[in-house]
mmCIF file of C-alpha atoms in Angstrom:
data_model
loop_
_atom_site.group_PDB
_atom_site.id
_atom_site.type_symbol
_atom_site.label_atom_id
_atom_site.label_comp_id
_atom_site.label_asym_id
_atom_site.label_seq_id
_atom_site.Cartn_x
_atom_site.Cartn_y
_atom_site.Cartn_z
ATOM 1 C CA UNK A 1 37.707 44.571 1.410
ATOM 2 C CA UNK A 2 36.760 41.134 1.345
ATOM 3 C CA UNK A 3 32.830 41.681 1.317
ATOM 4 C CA UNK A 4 32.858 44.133 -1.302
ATOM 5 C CA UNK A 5 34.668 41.707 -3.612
ATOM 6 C CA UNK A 6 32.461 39.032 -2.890
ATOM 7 C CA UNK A 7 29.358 41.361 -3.812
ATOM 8 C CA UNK A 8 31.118 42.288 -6.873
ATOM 9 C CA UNK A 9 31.212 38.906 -8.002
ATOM 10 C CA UNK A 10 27.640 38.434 -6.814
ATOM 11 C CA UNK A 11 26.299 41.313 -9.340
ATOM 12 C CA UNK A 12 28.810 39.563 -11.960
ATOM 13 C CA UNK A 13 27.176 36.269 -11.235
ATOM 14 C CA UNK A 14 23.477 37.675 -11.872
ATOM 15 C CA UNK A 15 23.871 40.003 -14.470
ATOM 16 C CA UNK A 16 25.999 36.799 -16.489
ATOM 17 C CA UNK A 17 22.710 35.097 -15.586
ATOM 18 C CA UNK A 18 20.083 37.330 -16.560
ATOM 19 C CA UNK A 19 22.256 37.894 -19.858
ATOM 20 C CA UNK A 20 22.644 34.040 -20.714
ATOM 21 C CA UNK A 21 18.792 33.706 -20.057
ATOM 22 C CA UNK A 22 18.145 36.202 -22.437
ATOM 23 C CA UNK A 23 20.215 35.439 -24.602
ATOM 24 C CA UNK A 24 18.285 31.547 -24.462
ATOM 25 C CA UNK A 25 14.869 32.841 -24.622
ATOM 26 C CA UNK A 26 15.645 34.320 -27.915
ATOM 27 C CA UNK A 27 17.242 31.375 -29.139
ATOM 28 C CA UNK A 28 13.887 29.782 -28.378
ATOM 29 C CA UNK A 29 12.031 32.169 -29.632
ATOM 30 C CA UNK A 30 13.981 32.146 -32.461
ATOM 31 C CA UNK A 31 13.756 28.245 -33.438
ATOM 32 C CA UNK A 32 10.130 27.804 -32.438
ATOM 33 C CA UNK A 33 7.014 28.595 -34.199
ATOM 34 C CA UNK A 34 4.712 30.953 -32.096
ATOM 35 C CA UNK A 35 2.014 29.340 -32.044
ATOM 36 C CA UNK A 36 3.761 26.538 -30.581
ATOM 37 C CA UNK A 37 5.852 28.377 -28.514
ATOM 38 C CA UNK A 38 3.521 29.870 -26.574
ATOM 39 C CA UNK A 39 4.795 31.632 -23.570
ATOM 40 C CA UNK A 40 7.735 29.220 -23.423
ATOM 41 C CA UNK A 41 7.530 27.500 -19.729
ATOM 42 C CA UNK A 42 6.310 30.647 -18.212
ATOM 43 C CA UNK A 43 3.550 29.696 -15.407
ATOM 44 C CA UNK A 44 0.576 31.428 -15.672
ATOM 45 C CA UNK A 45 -3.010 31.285 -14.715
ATOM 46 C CA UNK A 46 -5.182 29.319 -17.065
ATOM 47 C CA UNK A 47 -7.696 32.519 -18.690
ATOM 48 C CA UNK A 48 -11.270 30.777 -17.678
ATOM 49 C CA UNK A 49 -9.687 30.604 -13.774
ATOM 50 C CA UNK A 50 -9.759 33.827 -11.708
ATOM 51 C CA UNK A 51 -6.735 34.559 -10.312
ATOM 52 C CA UNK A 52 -7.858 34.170 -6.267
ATOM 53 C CA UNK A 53 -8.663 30.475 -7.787
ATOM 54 C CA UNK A 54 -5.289 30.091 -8.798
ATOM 55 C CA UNK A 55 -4.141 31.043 -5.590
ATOM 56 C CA UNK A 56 -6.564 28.216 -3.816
ATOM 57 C CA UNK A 57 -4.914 25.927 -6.284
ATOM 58 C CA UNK A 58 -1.331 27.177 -5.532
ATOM 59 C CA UNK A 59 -2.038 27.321 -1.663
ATOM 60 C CA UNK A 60 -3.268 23.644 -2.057
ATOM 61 C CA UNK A 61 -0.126 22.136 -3.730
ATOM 62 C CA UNK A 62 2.231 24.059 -1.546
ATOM 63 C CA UNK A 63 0.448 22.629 1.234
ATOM 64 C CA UNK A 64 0.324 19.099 0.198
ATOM 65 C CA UNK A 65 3.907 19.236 -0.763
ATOM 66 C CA UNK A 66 5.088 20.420 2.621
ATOM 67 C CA UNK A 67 2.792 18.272 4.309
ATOM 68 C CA UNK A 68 4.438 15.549 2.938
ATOM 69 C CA UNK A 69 7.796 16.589 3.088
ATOM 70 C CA UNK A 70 6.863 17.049 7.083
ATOM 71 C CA UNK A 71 5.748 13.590 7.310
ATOM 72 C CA UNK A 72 8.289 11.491 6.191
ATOM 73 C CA UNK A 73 11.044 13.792 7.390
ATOM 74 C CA UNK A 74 10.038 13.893 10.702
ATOM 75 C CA UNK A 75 13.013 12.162 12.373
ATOM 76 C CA UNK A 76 10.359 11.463 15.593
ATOM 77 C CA UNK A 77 8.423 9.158 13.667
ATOM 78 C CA UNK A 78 9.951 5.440 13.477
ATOM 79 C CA UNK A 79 6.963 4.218 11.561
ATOM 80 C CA UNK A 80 8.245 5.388 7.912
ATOM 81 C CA UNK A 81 9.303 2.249 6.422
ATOM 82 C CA UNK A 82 9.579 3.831 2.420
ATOM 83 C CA UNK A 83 11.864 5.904 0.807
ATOM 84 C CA UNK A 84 11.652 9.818 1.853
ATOM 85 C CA UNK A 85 12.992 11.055 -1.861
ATOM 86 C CA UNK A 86 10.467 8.712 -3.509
ATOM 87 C CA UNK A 87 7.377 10.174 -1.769
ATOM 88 C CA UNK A 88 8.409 13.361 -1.994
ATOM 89 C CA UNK A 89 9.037 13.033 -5.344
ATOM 90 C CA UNK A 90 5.657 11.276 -6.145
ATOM 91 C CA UNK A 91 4.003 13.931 -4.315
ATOM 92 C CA UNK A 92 5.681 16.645 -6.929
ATOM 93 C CA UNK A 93 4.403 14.256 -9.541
ATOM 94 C CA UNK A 94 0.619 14.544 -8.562
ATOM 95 C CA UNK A 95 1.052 18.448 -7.537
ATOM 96 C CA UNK A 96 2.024 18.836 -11.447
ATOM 97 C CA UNK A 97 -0.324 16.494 -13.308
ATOM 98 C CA UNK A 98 -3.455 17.529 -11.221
ATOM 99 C CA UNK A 99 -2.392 20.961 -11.668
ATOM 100 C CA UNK A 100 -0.378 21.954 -14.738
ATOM 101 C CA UNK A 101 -3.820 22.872 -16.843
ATOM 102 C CA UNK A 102 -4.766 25.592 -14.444
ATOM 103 C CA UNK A 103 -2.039 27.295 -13.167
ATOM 104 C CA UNK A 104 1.266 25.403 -14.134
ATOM 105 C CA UNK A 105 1.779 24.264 -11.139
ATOM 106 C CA UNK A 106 4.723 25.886 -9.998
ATOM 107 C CA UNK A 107 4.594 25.303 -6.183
ATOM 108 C CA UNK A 108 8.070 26.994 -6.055
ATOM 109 C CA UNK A 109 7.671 30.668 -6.169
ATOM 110 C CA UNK A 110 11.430 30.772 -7.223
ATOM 111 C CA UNK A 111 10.546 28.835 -10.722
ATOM 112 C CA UNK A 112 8.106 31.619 -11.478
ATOM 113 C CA UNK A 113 9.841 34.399 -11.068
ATOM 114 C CA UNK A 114 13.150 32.828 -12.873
ATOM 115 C CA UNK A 115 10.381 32.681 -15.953
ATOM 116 C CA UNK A 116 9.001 35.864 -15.260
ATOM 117 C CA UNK A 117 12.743 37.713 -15.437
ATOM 118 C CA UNK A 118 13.239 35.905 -19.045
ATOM 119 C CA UNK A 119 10.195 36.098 -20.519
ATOM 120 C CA UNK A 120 8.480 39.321 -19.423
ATOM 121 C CA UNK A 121 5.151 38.306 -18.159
ATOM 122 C CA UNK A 122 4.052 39.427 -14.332
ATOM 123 C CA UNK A 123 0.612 39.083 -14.255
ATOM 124 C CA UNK A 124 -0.542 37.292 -11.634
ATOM 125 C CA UNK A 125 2.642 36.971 -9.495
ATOM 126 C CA UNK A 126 1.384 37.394 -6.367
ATOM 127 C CA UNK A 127 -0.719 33.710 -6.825
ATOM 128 C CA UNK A 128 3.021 31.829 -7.411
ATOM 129 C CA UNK A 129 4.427 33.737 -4.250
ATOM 130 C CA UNK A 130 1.673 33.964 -1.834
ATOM 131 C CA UNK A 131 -0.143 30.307 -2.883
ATOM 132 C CA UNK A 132 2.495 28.178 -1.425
ATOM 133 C CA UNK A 133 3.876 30.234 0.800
ATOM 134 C CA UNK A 134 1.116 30.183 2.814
ATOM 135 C CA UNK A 135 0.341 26.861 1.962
ATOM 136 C CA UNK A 136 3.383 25.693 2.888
ATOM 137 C CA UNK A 137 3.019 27.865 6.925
ATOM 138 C CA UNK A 138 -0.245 25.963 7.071
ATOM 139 C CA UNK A 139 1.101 22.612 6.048
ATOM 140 C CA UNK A 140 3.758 23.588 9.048
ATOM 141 C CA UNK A 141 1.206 24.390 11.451
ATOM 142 C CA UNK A 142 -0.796 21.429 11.378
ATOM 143 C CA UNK A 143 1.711 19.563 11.104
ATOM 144 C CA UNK A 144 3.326 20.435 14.682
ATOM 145 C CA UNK A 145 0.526 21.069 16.290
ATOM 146 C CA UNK A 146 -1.704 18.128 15.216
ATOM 147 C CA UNK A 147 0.385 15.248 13.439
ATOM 148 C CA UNK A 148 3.660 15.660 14.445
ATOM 149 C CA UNK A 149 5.610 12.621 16.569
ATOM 150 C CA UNK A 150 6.543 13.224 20.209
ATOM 151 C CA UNK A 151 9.698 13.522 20.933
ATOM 152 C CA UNK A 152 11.482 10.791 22.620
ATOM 153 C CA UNK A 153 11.419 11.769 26.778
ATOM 154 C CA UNK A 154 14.732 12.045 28.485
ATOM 155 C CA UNK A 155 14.668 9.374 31.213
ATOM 156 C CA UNK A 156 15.576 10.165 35.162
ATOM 157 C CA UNK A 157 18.468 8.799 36.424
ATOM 158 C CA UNK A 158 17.226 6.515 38.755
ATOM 159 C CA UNK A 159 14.829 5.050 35.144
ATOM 160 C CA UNK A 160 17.227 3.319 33.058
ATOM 161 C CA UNK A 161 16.168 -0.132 30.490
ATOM 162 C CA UNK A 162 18.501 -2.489 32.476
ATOM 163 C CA UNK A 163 16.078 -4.603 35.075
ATOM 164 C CA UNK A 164 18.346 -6.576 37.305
ATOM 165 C CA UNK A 165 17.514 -10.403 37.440
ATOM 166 C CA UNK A 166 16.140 -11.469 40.651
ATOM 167 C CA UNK A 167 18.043 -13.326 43.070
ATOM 168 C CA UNK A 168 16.504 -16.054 45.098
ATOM 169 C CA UNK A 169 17.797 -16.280 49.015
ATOM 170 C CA UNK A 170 19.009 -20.093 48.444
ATOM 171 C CA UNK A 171 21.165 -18.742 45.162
ATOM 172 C CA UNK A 172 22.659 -16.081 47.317
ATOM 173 C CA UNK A 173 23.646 -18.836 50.144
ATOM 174 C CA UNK A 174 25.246 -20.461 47.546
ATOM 175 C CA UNK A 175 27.389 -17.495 45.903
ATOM 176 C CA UNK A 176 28.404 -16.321 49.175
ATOM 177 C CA UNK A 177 29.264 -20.276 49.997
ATOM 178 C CA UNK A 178 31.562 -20.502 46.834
ATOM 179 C CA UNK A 179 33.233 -16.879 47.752
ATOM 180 C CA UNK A 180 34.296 -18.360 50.695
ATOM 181 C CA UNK A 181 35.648 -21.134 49.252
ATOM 182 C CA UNK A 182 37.731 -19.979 46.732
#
């Protein structure tokens, strides 16, 4: 029984969601002027680009974001001095201002289609899922398989970081001497 009431809630949870987004969007509509308003945050292709440009675009910010994200998480690499969260974040930063004119630079296919549900508008969907999706699995390829860190070897038993001190004959005569002694 358990499952179903937990899918129960789930359908709750989105139809509450898709309701109270609604419900916002005319709100917005409501208080702003249209041509203002415009399509209200919804990502679309800018009308001089052709949509399979809009996908190079999209492909090309998914892939620098993930490339980046890669790089400084790669917990082989012992050379990353900066903050992660900062570069990742500046990367985000560039994706969107190099970007926003010509396709809104969603990089998140998630983003899009939240906007799509509230405002209406599909065209061009397949450029916000595809774009960095792919982006993204090339990003991930090259990464590995070019850039990435090796991974620390596992040493042999006999291969250890300890090197014993060497003993001279004359300092051995005199251990054993004192040994004795005592």
């Amino acid at each position: 029984m358990q499952p179903v009431r937990h899918s129960h809630s789930l359908l709750a949870r989105l139809f509450l969601s898709y309701f109270f987004s609604r419900a916002n969007l005319s709100i917005w509509q409501a208080l702003t002027p249209v041509n203002l308003g415009g399509n209200l945050g919804m990502t679309t292709v800018h009308h001089m680009l052709d949509p399979l440009q809009g996908f190079g675009m999209e492909f090309f910010l998914g892939f620098l974001l993930l490339f980046v994200i890669f790089a400084v998480c790669d917990p082989h690499r012992d050379d990353v001095k900066g903050s992660a969260p900062l570069a990742i974040g500046l990367a985000v930063a560039a994706c969107h201002f190099s970007a926003i004119n010509y396709t809104g630079s969603s990089i998140n296919p998630a983003r899009t289609f939240g906007s799509a549900v509230v405002s209406g508008i599909w065209d061009n969907q397949w450029v916000y899922w595809l774009g960095p999706i792919l982006g993204g699995i090339a990003a991930a390829l090259i990464y590995k398989h070019c850039l990435a860190a090796p991974a620390p070897t596992s040493r042999s038993q006999g291969d250890t970081d300890y090197s014993p001190v060497r003993v001279e004959e004359k300092e051995m005569k005199s251990l054993t001497k004192d040994d004795n002694a005592a």
